[in-house]
C-alpha positions as YAML, in Angstrom:
chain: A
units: angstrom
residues:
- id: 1
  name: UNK
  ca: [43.12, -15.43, 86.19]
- id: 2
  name: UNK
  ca: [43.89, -13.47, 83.49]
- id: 3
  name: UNK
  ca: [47.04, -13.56, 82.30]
- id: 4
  name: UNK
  ca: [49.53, -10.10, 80.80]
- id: 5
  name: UNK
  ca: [49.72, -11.06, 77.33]
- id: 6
  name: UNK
  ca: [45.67, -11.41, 77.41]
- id: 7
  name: UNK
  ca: [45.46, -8.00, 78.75]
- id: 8
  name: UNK
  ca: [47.90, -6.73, 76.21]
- id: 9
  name: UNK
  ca: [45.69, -8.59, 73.14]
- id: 10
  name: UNK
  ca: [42.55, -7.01, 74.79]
- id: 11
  name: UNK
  ca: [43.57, -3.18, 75.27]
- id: 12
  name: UNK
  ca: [45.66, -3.52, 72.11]
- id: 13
  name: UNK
  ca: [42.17, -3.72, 70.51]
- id: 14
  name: UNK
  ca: [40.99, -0.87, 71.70]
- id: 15
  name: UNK
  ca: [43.41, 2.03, 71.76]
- id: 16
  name: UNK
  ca: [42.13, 4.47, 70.10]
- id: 17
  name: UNK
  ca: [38.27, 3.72, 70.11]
- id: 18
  name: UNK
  ca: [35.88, 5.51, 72.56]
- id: 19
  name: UNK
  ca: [33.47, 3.61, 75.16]
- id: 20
  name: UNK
  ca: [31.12, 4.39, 77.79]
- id: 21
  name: UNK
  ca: [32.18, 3.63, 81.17]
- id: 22
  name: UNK
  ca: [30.39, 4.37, 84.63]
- id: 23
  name: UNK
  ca: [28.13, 6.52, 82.95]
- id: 24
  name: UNK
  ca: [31.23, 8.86, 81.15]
- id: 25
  name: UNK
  ca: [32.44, 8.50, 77.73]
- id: 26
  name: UNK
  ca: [35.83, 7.89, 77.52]
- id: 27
  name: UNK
  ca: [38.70, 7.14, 74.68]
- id: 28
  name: UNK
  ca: [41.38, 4.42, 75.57]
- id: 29
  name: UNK
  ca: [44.66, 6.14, 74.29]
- id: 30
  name: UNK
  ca: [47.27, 4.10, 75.36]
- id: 31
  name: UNK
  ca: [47.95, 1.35, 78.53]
- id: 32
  name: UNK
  ca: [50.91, 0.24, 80.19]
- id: 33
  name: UNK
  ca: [50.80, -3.32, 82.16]
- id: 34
  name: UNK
  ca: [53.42, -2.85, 84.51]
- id: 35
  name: UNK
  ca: [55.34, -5.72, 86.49]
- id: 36
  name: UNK
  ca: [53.75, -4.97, 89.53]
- id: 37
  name: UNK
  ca: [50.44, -7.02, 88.73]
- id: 38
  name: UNK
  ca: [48.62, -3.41, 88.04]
- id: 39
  name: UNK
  ca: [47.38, -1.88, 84.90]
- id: 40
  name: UNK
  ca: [47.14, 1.85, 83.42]
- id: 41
  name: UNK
  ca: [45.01, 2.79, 81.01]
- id: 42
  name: UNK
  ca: [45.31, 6.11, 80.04]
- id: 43
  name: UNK
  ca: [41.69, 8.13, 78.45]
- id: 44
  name: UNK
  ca: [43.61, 10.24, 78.90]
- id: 45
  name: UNK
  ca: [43.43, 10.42, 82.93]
- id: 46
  name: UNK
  ca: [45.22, 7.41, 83.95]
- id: 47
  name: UNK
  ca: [43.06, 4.66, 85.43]
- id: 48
  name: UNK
  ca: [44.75, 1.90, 87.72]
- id: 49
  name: UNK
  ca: [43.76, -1.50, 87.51]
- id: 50
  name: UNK
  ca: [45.27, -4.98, 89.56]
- id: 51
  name: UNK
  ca: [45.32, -7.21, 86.62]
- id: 52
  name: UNK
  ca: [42.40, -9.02, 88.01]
- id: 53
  name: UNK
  ca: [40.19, -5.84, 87.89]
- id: 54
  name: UNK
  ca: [40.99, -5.70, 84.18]
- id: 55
  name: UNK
  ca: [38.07, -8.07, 82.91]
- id: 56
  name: UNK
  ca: [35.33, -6.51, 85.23]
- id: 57
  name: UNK
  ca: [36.74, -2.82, 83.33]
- id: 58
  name: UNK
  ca: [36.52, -4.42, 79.98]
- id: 59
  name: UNK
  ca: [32.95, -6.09, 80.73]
- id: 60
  name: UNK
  ca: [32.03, -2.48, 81.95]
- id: 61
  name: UNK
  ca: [32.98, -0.84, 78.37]
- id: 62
  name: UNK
  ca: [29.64, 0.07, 76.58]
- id: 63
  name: UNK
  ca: [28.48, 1.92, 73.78]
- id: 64
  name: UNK
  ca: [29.26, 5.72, 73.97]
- id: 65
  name: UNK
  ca: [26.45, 8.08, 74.38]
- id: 66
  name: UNK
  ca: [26.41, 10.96, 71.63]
- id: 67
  name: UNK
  ca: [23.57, 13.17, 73.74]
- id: 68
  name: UNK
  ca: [23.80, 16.90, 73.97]
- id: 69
  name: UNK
  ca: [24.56, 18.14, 77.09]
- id: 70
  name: UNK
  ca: [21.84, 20.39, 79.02]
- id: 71
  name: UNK
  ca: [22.81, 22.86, 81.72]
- id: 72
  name: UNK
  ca: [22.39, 20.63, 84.15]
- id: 73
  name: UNK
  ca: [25.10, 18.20, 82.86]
- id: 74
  name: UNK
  ca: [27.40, 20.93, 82.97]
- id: 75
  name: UNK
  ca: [29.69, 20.52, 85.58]
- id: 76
  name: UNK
  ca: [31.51, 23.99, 86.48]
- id: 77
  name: UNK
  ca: [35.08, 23.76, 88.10]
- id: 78
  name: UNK
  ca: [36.23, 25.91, 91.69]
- id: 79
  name: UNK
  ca: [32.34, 26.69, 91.62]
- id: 80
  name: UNK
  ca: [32.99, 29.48, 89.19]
- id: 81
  name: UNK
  ca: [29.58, 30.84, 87.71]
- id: 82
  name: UNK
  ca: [28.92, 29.49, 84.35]
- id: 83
  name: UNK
  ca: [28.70, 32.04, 81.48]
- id: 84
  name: UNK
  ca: [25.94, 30.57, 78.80]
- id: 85
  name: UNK
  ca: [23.38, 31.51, 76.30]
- id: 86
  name: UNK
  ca: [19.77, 31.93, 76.98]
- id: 87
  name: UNK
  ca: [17.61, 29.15, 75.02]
- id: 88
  name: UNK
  ca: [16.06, 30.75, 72.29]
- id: 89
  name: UNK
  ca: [12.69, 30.37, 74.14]
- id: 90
  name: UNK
  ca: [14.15, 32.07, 77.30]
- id: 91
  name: UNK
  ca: [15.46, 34.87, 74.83]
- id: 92
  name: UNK
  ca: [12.10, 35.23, 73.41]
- id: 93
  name: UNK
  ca: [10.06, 35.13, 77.03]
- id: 94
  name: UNK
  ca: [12.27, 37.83, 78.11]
- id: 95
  name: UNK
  ca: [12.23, 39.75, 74.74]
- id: 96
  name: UNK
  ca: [8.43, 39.87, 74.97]
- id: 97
  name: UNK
  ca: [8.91, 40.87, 78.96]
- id: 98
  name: UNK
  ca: [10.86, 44.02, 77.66]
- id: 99
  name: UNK
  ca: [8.26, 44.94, 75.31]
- id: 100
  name: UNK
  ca: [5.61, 44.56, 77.91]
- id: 101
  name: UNK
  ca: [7.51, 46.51, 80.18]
- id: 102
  name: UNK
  ca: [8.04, 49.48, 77.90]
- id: 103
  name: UNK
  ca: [3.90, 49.59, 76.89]
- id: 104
  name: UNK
  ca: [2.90, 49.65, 80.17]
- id: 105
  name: UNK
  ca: [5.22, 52.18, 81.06]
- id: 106
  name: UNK
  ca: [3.37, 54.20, 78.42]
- id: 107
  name: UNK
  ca: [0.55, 53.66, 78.60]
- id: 108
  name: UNK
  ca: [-2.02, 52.25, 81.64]
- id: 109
  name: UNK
  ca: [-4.43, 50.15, 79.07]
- id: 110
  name: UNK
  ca: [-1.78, 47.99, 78.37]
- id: 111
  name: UNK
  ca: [-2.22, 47.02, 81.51]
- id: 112
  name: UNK
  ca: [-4.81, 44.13, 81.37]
- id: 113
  name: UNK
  ca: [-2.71, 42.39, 78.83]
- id: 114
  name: UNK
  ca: [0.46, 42.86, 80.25]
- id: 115
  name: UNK
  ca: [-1.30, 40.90, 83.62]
- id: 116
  name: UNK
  ca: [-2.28, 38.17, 81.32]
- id: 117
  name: UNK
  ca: [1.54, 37.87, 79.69]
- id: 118
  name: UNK
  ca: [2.99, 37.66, 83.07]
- id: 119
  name: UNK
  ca: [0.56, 35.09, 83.55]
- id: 120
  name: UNK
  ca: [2.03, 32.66, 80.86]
- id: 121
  name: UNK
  ca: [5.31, 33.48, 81.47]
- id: 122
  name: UNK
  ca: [4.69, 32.29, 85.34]
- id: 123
  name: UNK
  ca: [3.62, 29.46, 84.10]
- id: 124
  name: UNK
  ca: [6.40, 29.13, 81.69]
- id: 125
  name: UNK
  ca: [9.04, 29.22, 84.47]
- id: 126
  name: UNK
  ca: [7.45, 26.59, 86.95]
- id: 127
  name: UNK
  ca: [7.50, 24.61, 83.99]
- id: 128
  name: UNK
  ca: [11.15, 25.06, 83.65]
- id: 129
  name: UNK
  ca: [11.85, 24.82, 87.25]
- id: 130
  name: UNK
  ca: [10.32, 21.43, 86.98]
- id: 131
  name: UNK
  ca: [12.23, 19.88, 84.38]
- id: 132
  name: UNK
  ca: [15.67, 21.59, 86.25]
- id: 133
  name: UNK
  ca: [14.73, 19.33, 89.12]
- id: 134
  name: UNK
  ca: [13.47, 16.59, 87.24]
- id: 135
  name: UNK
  ca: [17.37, 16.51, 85.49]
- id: 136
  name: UNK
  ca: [18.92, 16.46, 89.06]
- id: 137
  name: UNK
  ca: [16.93, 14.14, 90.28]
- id: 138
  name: UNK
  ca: [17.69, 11.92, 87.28]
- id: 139
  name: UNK
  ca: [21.36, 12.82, 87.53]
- id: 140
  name: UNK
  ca: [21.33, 12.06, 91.16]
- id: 141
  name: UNK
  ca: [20.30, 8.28, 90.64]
- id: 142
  name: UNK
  ca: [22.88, 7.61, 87.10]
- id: 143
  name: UNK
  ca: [25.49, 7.81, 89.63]
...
């Protein structure tokens, strides 16, 4: 059993520094042990502990991950629709989808080449669509 002033000593040593923890980086701002036999540790949400639970948290405290996030990571609140930028690649695809668009428009023998840039850009997307599931799926089994 762990006792407070071991709890204190602990998270005293590590206010202030940020950990990964269940998959979530997190920064351990302050903590209160209260008399109750729980803990709070504020990152800033505050987590409750029992005072036993405390050394399975602190064995649980890993590196922090410093990876962009993709869009898939992005979680959006009230399922509002996300507002983001196009990759450059997806601004380019669609750039180049204009242009077709407008040459074909004026003229018919564009036409053969403007088959053969759909083509690759078909391509192009079930490519993407792949690696969008491959991320959930990924995701999915983190948790």
């Amino acid at each position: 059993m762990i006792t407070t002033q071991e709890i204190t000593d602990r998270l005293n040593s590590l206010v202030g520094k940020t950990f990964n923890y269940k998959g979530k980086n997190i920064t351990i701002e302050k903590f209160k042990v209260l008399s109750t036999g729980n803990t709070v540790v504020f990152t800033p949400n505050p987590m409750n502990f029992l005072n036993n639970e405390i050394p399975d948290f602190l064995d649980n405290l890993f590196e922090p991950t410093h990876k962009e996030a993709t869009e898939a990571q992005i979680l959006v609140p009230n399922k509002e629709l996300a507002v983001f930028d196009p990759t450059k690649e997806n601004a380019v695809i669609k750039s180049a989808l204009m242009d077709t668009l407008k040459k074909v428009s004026e003229s018919a023998e564009y036409l053969p080449q403007a088959k053969a840039i759909c083509d690759v850009v078909g391509v192009m997307v079930d490519v993407q669509k792949n690696e969008i599931l491959m991320l959930g799926m990924i995701n999915k089994y983190k948790k």
